[in-house]
PDB file of C-alpha atoms in Angstrom:
ATOM      1  CA  UNK A  23     -10.054   6.657 -17.387  1.00  0.00           C
ATOM      2  CA  UNK A  24     -10.943   5.130 -13.980  1.00  0.00           C
ATOM      3  CA  UNK A  25      -8.956   5.744 -11.031  1.00  0.00           C
ATOM      4  CA  UNK A  26      -7.502   8.179  -8.598  1.00  0.00           C
ATOM      5  CA  UNK A  27      -6.224  11.604  -9.769  1.00  0.00           C
ATOM      6  CA  UNK A  28      -3.594  13.210  -7.021  1.00  0.00           C
ATOM      7  CA  UNK A  29      -1.761  16.620  -7.119  1.00  0.00           C
ATOM      8  CA  UNK A  30       0.384  17.917  -6.857  1.00  0.00           C
ATOM      9  CA  UNK A  31       2.493  15.574  -8.601  1.00  0.00           C
ATOM     10  CA  UNK A  32       5.686  17.255  -6.234  1.00  0.00           C
ATOM     11  CA  UNK A  33       5.976  20.128  -4.065  1.00  0.00           C
ATOM     12  CA  UNK A  34       8.792  21.795  -1.983  1.00  0.00           C
ATOM     13  CA  UNK A  35       7.389  23.886   0.879  1.00  0.00           C
ATOM     14  CA  UNK A  36       8.731  26.434   3.393  1.00  0.00           C
ATOM     15  CA  UNK A  37       8.206  24.815   7.573  1.00  0.00           C
ATOM     16  CA  UNK A  38       5.177  26.506   8.754  1.00  0.00           C
ATOM     17  CA  UNK A  39       3.561  26.792   5.676  1.00  0.00           C
ATOM     18  CA  UNK A  40       0.030  25.200   5.164  1.00  0.00           C
ATOM     19  CA  UNK A  41      -0.180  22.539   2.214  1.00  0.00           C
ATOM     20  CA  UNK A  42      -3.011  20.683   1.179  1.00  0.00           C
ATOM     21  CA  UNK A  43      -2.728  17.626  -1.481  1.00  0.00           C
ATOM     22  CA  UNK A  44      -5.648  16.662  -3.422  1.00  0.00           C
ATOM     23  CA  UNK A  45      -7.161  13.405  -4.002  1.00  0.00           C
ATOM     24  CA  UNK A  46      -9.976  12.512  -6.542  1.00  0.00           C
ATOM     25  CA  UNK A  47     -11.506   9.130  -7.412  1.00  0.00           C
ATOM     26  CA  UNK A  48     -14.437   8.379 -10.298  1.00  0.00           C
ATOM     27  CA  UNK A  49     -14.744   4.630  -9.225  1.00  0.00           C
ATOM     28  CA  UNK A  50     -17.355   5.394  -6.441  1.00  0.00           C
ATOM     29  CA  UNK A  51     -15.206   3.743  -4.086  1.00  0.00           C
ATOM     30  CA  UNK A  52     -16.841   4.127  -0.378  1.00  0.00           C
ATOM     31  CA  UNK A  53     -13.564   3.989   1.100  1.00  0.00           C
ATOM     32  CA  UNK A  54     -10.422   6.335   1.057  1.00  0.00           C
ATOM     33  CA  UNK A  55      -6.834   6.575   2.708  1.00  0.00           C
ATOM     34  CA  UNK A  56      -3.932   8.395   2.975  1.00  0.00           C
ATOM     35  CA  UNK A  57      -1.103   6.959   3.403  1.00  0.00           C
ATOM     36  CA  UNK A  58       3.058   8.299   3.766  1.00  0.00           C
ATOM     37  CA  UNK A  59       5.702   6.159   2.127  1.00  0.00           C
ATOM     38  CA  UNK A  60       9.346   6.434   3.627  1.00  0.00           C
ATOM     39  CA  UNK A  61      12.619   4.712   3.117  1.00  0.00           C
ATOM     40  CA  UNK A  62      13.083   1.467   4.729  1.00  0.00           C
ATOM     41  CA  UNK A  63       9.190   1.590   6.472  1.00  0.00           C
ATOM     42  CA  UNK A  64       6.219  -0.285   5.243  1.00  0.00           C
ATOM     43  CA  UNK A  65       3.062   2.495   3.873  1.00  0.00           C
ATOM     44  CA  UNK A  66       1.977   3.887   6.953  1.00  0.00           C
ATOM     45  CA  UNK A  67      -1.770   4.908   7.464  1.00  0.00           C
ATOM     46  CA  UNK A  68      -2.391   8.401   8.172  1.00  0.00           C
ATOM     47  CA  UNK A  69      -6.398   9.427   7.754  1.00  0.00           C
ATOM     48  CA  UNK A  70      -8.772   7.039   6.133  1.00  0.00           C
ATOM     49  CA  UNK A  71     -12.456   7.374   5.741  1.00  0.00           C
ATOM     50  CA  UNK A  72     -14.952   4.197   5.720  1.00  0.00           C
ATOM     51  CA  UNK A  73     -17.770   6.343   3.283  1.00  0.00           C
ATOM     52  CA  UNK A  74     -18.687  10.458   2.490  1.00  0.00           C
ATOM     53  CA  UNK A  75     -18.995  12.336   5.543  1.00  0.00           C
ATOM     54  CA  UNK A  76     -16.635   9.943   7.813  1.00  0.00           C
ATOM     55  CA  UNK A  77     -13.387  10.198   8.788  1.00  0.00           C
ATOM     56  CA  UNK A  78     -10.751   8.134  11.100  1.00  0.00           C
ATOM     57  CA  UNK A  79      -7.052   8.595  12.321  1.00  0.00           C
ATOM     58  CA  UNK A  80      -5.065   6.142  11.500  1.00  0.00           C
ATOM     59  CA  UNK A  81      -0.990   5.601  12.633  1.00  0.00           C
ATOM     60  CA  UNK A  82       0.542   8.406  12.096  1.00  0.00           C
ATOM     61  CA  UNK A  83      -2.567  11.449  12.363  1.00  0.00           C
ATOM     62  CA  UNK A  84      -0.489  13.979  14.182  1.00  0.00           C
ATOM     63  CA  UNK A  85       0.012  17.059  11.893  1.00  0.00           C
ATOM     64  CA  UNK A  86      -2.664  16.060   9.378  1.00  0.00           C
ATOM     65  CA  UNK A  87      -6.128  16.420   9.078  1.00  0.00           C
ATOM     66  CA  UNK A  88      -8.785  15.562   6.018  1.00  0.00           C
ATOM     67  CA  UNK A  89     -12.244  16.170   5.333  1.00  0.00           C
ATOM     68  CA  UNK A  90     -14.594  13.663   3.159  1.00  0.00           C
ATOM     69  CA  UNK A  91     -17.483  16.203   1.806  1.00  0.00           C
ATOM     70  CA  UNK A  92     -18.251  13.768  -0.657  1.00  0.00           C
ATOM     71  CA  UNK A  93     -17.660  10.264  -2.368  1.00  0.00           C
ATOM     72  CA  UNK A  94     -15.091  11.293  -4.696  1.00  0.00           C
ATOM     73  CA  UNK A  95     -12.746  13.903  -3.144  1.00  0.00           C
ATOM     74  CA  UNK A  96     -10.277  13.387   0.136  1.00  0.00           C
ATOM     75  CA  UNK A  97      -7.788  16.192   0.396  1.00  0.00           C
ATOM     76  CA  UNK A  98      -5.040  15.664   3.226  1.00  0.00           C
ATOM     77  CA  UNK A  99      -3.787  19.176   4.970  1.00  0.00           C
ATOM     78  CA  UNK A 100      -0.483  19.990   6.585  1.00  0.00           C
ATOM     79  CA  UNK A 101      -1.910  22.764   9.369  1.00  0.00           C
ATOM     80  CA  UNK A 102       1.774  23.807   9.568  1.00  0.00           C
ATOM     81  CA  UNK A 103       4.501  21.647   7.855  1.00  0.00           C
ATOM     82  CA  UNK A 104       7.564  20.374   9.638  1.00  0.00           C
ATOM     83  CA  UNK A 105      10.741  18.709   7.990  1.00  0.00           C
ATOM     84  CA  UNK A 106       9.635  15.176   9.359  1.00  0.00           C
ATOM     85  CA  UNK A 107       6.713  15.071   6.790  1.00  0.00           C
ATOM     86  CA  UNK A 108       9.134  15.263   4.320  1.00  0.00           C
ATOM     87  CA  UNK A 109       7.891  11.917   2.482  1.00  0.00           C
ATOM     88  CA  UNK A 110       5.927  10.489  -0.749  1.00  0.00           C
ATOM     89  CA  UNK A 111       2.356  10.590  -0.087  1.00  0.00           C
ATOM     90  CA  UNK A 112      -0.342   8.040  -1.805  1.00  0.00           C
ATOM     91  CA  UNK A 113      -4.218   8.252  -1.862  1.00  0.00           C
ATOM     92  CA  UNK A 114      -5.801   4.795  -2.073  1.00  0.00           C
ATOM     93  CA  UNK A 115      -9.374   4.069  -2.502  1.00  0.00           C
ATOM     94  CA  UNK A 116     -11.361   0.829  -2.190  1.00  0.00           C
ATOM     95  CA  UNK A 117     -14.678  -0.911  -1.567  1.00  0.00           C
ATOM     96  CA  UNK A 118     -14.018  -0.636   2.072  1.00  0.00           C
ATOM     97  CA  UNK A 119     -14.387  -3.147   5.192  1.00  0.00           C
ATOM     98  CA  UNK A 120     -16.472  -5.631   5.973  1.00  0.00           C
ATOM     99  CA  UNK A 121     -15.921  -7.903   2.790  1.00  0.00           C
ATOM    100  CA  UNK A 122     -12.073  -7.545   2.857  1.00  0.00           C
ATOM    101  CA  UNK A 123     -11.791  -9.913  -0.296  1.00  0.00           C
ATOM    102  CA  UNK A 124     -13.334  -7.092  -2.062  1.00  0.00           C
ATOM    103  CA  UNK A 125     -10.827  -4.512  -0.460  1.00  0.00           C
ATOM    104  CA  UNK A 126      -8.025  -4.319  -3.201  1.00  0.00           C
ATOM    105  CA  UNK A 127      -6.980  -0.934  -3.274  1.00  0.00           C
ATOM    106  CA  UNK A 128      -6.240   1.176  -5.661  1.00  0.00           C
ATOM    107  CA  UNK A 129      -3.532   3.811  -5.268  1.00  0.00           C
ATOM    108  CA  UNK A 130      -2.664   7.022  -6.624  1.00  0.00           C
ATOM    109  CA  UNK A 131       0.595   8.195  -8.449  1.00  0.00           C
ATOM    110  CA  UNK A 132       1.738   9.757  -5.037  1.00  0.00           C
ATOM    111  CA  UNK A 133       2.842  12.888  -4.070  1.00  0.00           C
ATOM    112  CA  UNK A 134       6.428  13.910  -3.191  1.00  0.00           C
ATOM    113  CA  UNK A 135       6.589  16.367  -0.911  1.00  0.00           C
ATOM    114  CA  UNK A 136       9.401  17.983   0.392  1.00  0.00           C
ATOM    115  CA  UNK A 137       9.700  20.598   3.495  1.00  0.00           C
ATOM    116  CA  UNK A 138      12.719  22.688   4.016  1.00  0.00           C
TER     117      UNK A 138
ATOM    118  CA  UNK B  11       1.868  -5.619  18.760  1.00  0.00           C
ATOM    119  CA  UNK B  12       1.465  -5.952  14.986  1.00  0.00           C
ATOM    120  CA  UNK B  13       4.298  -6.809  12.624  1.00  0.00           C
ATOM    121  CA  UNK B  14       5.160  -7.852   9.039  1.00  0.00           C
ATOM    122  CA  UNK B  15       8.774  -8.882   7.550  1.00  0.00           C
ATOM    123  CA  UNK B  16      10.091  -9.293   5.006  1.00  0.00           C
ATOM    124  CA  UNK B  17      13.414  -9.455   3.560  1.00  0.00           C
ATOM    125  CA  UNK B  18      14.649  -6.121   2.106  1.00  0.00           C
ATOM    126  CA  UNK B  19      16.800  -7.037  -1.166  1.00  0.00           C
ATOM    127  CA  UNK B  20      16.726 -10.063  -3.091  1.00  0.00           C
ATOM    128  CA  UNK B  21      18.494 -10.785  -6.287  1.00  0.00           C
ATOM    129  CA  UNK B  22      17.477 -13.246  -9.171  1.00  0.00           C
ATOM    130  CA  UNK B  23      18.099 -14.377 -12.931  1.00  0.00           C
ATOM    131  CA  UNK B  24      16.101 -13.700 -15.694  1.00  0.00           C
ATOM    132  CA  UNK B  25      14.060 -16.568 -16.718  1.00  0.00           C
ATOM    133  CA  UNK B  26      14.541 -17.992 -13.181  1.00  0.00           C
ATOM    134  CA  UNK B  27      12.039 -19.034  -9.991  1.00  0.00           C
ATOM    135  CA  UNK B  28      12.118 -16.261  -6.764  1.00  0.00           C
ATOM    136  CA  UNK B  29      10.087 -17.054  -3.806  1.00  0.00           C
ATOM    137  CA  UNK B  30       9.493 -13.714  -1.173  1.00  0.00           C
ATOM    138  CA  UNK B  31       8.894 -14.524   2.005  1.00  0.00           C
ATOM    139  CA  UNK B  32       6.390 -12.517   4.549  1.00  0.00           C
ATOM    140  CA  UNK B  33       5.659 -13.278   7.986  1.00  0.00           C
ATOM    141  CA  UNK B  34       3.104 -11.568   9.872  1.00  0.00           C
ATOM    142  CA  UNK B  35       1.896 -11.111  13.288  1.00  0.00           C
ATOM    143  CA  UNK B  36      -1.573  -9.404  13.414  1.00  0.00           C
ATOM    144  CA  UNK B  37      -4.141  -8.231  16.021  1.00  0.00           C
ATOM    145  CA  UNK B  38      -6.854 -11.055  14.054  1.00  0.00           C
ATOM    146  CA  UNK B  39      -6.522 -11.674  10.738  1.00  0.00           C
ATOM    147  CA  UNK B  40      -8.973 -10.961   7.788  1.00  0.00           C
ATOM    148  CA  UNK B  41      -6.690 -11.780   4.078  1.00  0.00           C
ATOM    149  CA  UNK B  42      -3.050 -10.926   3.174  1.00  0.00           C
ATOM    150  CA  UNK B  43      -2.645  -9.276   0.148  1.00  0.00           C
ATOM    151  CA  UNK B  44       0.885  -8.594  -2.130  1.00  0.00           C
ATOM    152  CA  UNK B  45       1.308  -5.570  -4.402  1.00  0.00           C
ATOM    153  CA  UNK B  46       3.593  -4.618  -6.806  1.00  0.00           C
ATOM    154  CA  UNK B  47       5.398  -1.193  -6.919  1.00  0.00           C
ATOM    155  CA  UNK B  48       7.824  -0.542  -9.608  1.00  0.00           C
ATOM    156  CA  UNK B  49      10.215   2.689  -8.342  1.00  0.00           C
ATOM    157  CA  UNK B  50       8.570   6.044  -8.202  1.00  0.00           C
ATOM    158  CA  UNK B  51       5.097   4.556  -8.980  1.00  0.00           C
ATOM    159  CA  UNK B  52       2.129   3.967  -7.252  1.00  0.00           C
ATOM    160  CA  UNK B  53       1.562   0.160  -5.611  1.00  0.00           C
ATOM    161  CA  UNK B  54      -0.624  -1.957  -7.886  1.00  0.00           C
ATOM    162  CA  UNK B  55      -2.335  -5.095  -6.212  1.00  0.00           C
ATOM    163  CA  UNK B  56      -0.997  -8.117  -7.019  1.00  0.00           C
ATOM    164  CA  UNK B  57      -3.199 -11.414  -4.963  1.00  0.00           C
ATOM    165  CA  UNK B  58      -5.193 -11.604  -2.109  1.00  0.00           C
ATOM    166  CA  UNK B  59      -5.098 -14.680   0.470  1.00  0.00           C
ATOM    167  CA  UNK B  60      -7.628 -15.554   3.147  1.00  0.00           C
ATOM    168  CA  UNK B  61      -7.760 -19.305   2.843  1.00  0.00           C
ATOM    169  CA  UNK B  62      -4.999 -21.815   3.201  1.00  0.00           C
ATOM    170  CA  UNK B  63      -2.959 -22.723   0.253  1.00  0.00           C
ATOM    171  CA  UNK B  64      -1.847 -21.777  -3.025  1.00  0.00           C
ATOM    172  CA  UNK B  65      -3.471 -18.745  -5.368  1.00  0.00           C
ATOM    173  CA  UNK B  66      -1.777 -19.194  -8.871  1.00  0.00           C
ATOM    174  CA  UNK B  67      -2.170 -16.373 -11.497  1.00  0.00           C
ATOM    175  CA  UNK B  68      -0.221 -16.593 -14.206  1.00  0.00           C
ATOM    176  CA  UNK B  69       3.578 -16.456 -13.588  1.00  0.00           C
ATOM    177  CA  UNK B  70       2.574 -15.364 -10.125  1.00  0.00           C
ATOM    178  CA  UNK B  71       1.283 -17.544  -7.259  1.00  0.00           C
ATOM    179  CA  UNK B  72       0.577 -16.955  -3.701  1.00  0.00           C
ATOM    180  CA  UNK B  73       0.850 -18.980  -0.958  1.00  0.00           C
ATOM    181  CA  UNK B  74      -0.838 -18.654   2.510  1.00  0.00           C
ATOM    182  CA  UNK B  75      -0.776 -20.614   5.909  1.00  0.00           C
ATOM    183  CA  UNK B  76      -2.207 -19.028   8.718  1.00  0.00           C
ATOM    184  CA  UNK B  77      -1.317 -21.294  11.633  1.00  0.00           C
ATOM    185  CA  UNK B  78       1.961 -20.164  10.671  1.00  0.00           C
ATOM    186  CA  UNK B  79       1.355 -16.744   9.747  1.00  0.00           C
ATOM    187  CA  UNK B  80       3.540 -16.963   6.662  1.00  0.00           C
ATOM    188  CA  UNK B  81       2.989 -16.466   2.794  1.00  0.00           C
ATOM    189  CA  UNK B  82       5.410 -16.047  -0.233  1.00  0.00           C
ATOM    190  CA  UNK B  83       4.957 -14.978  -3.394  1.00  0.00           C
ATOM    191  CA  UNK B  84       6.528 -17.046  -6.510  1.00  0.00           C
ATOM    192  CA  UNK B  85       7.666 -15.728  -9.325  1.00  0.00           C
ATOM    193  CA  UNK B  86       8.286 -17.862 -12.043  1.00  0.00           C
ATOM    194  CA  UNK B  87       9.669 -17.181 -15.592  1.00  0.00           C
ATOM    195  CA  UNK B  88      10.832 -13.646 -14.309  1.00  0.00           C
ATOM    196  CA  UNK B  89      11.452 -10.915 -16.753  1.00  0.00           C
ATOM    197  CA  UNK B  90      13.222  -7.784 -16.313  1.00  0.00           C
ATOM    198  CA  UNK B  91      10.077  -6.153 -15.643  1.00  0.00           C
ATOM    199  CA  UNK B  92       9.832  -7.739 -12.801  1.00  0.00           C
ATOM    200  CA  UNK B  93      12.235  -5.677 -10.937  1.00  0.00           C
ATOM    201  CA  UNK B  94      10.346  -4.051  -8.191  1.00  0.00           C
ATOM    202  CA  UNK B  95       9.573  -4.043  -4.781  1.00  0.00           C
ATOM    203  CA  UNK B  96       6.902  -6.446  -3.478  1.00  0.00           C
ATOM    204  CA  UNK B  97       4.698  -5.375  -0.670  1.00  0.00           C
ATOM    205  CA  UNK B  98       3.153  -7.783   1.911  1.00  0.00           C
ATOM    206  CA  UNK B  99       0.294  -6.547   3.893  1.00  0.00           C
ATOM    207  CA  UNK B 100      -1.616  -8.342   5.932  1.00  0.00           C
ATOM    208  CA  UNK B 101      -5.462  -7.256   6.984  1.00  0.00           C
ATOM    209  CA  UNK B 102      -6.523  -7.061  11.145  1.00  0.00           C
ATOM    210  CA  UNK B 103      -9.704  -7.607  12.452  1.00  0.00           C
ATOM    211  CA  UNK B 104     -10.651  -3.852  11.993  1.00  0.00           C
ATOM    212  CA  UNK B 105      -9.939  -4.563   8.139  1.00  0.00           C
ATOM    213  CA  UNK B 106      -7.049  -2.186   8.533  1.00  0.00           C
ATOM    214  CA  UNK B 107      -3.914  -3.422   6.293  1.00  0.00           C
ATOM    215  CA  UNK B 108      -0.261  -3.296   8.191  1.00  0.00           C
ATOM    216  CA  UNK B 109       1.992  -3.444   5.718  1.00  0.00           C
ATOM    217  CA  UNK B 110       5.595  -4.580   5.177  1.00  0.00           C
ATOM    218  CA  UNK B 111       8.413  -2.273   4.294  1.00  0.00           C
ATOM    219  CA  UNK B 112       8.833  -4.574   0.420  1.00  0.00           C
ATOM    220  CA  UNK B 113      11.103  -6.631  -0.558  1.00  0.00           C
ATOM    221  CA  UNK B 114      12.881  -4.495  -3.624  1.00  0.00           C
ATOM    222  CA  UNK B 115      13.873  -7.566  -6.567  1.00  0.00           C
ATOM    223  CA  UNK B 116      16.594  -7.233  -8.533  1.00  0.00           C
ATOM    224  CA  UNK B 117      16.831  -9.092 -11.609  1.00  0.00           C
ATOM    225  CA  UNK B 118      19.446  -9.949 -13.586  1.00  0.00           C
ATOM    226  CA  UNK B 119      20.377 -10.431 -17.362  1.00  0.00           C
TER     227      UNK B 119
END
């Protein structure tokens, strides 16, 4: 089934630990995105990638890093987790910018992260 | 600054019609999206408007007025399964999406 797979589904993490959230898509979409969703706030963009080999910073990039070695995978790493990074993280993919009518995002099921 | 406003919560009755409003301010504009998000699940695409007017898709319709920076999502013949959050997002001149906080729609029998 075409779509986006995220892992883990949920994780409890001690502050200061390193954590990588995995994201894989099989739709051959050019663009991929990482968002965080917090109660009462809209989805906030952390990092994005318009095509394999390139990445960019979103609205809230501090404390996070990404890589895009190939089209399918877009992992998000928290180098040293802090409690304010407790959130639900969504990975998404789309055809990318330049043709806004086609840039419908498909989201993964989300990763719920709790940092204690 | 860039901003999206939509009501936090709305309540409607099964079988009725509800309109969810969204106003936006963005640096440039490349379209307005509506997504549905059931509790604990991922957002899923509902509609996209880039020209003024009404787009109808089954029980759901979406309207856009670019001059007013305004959109609404109209849901007809409400069903219990329509209980969800509805997210409004505007695409700016850099093709980045600016998201509203979402409107939680509660459907009562």
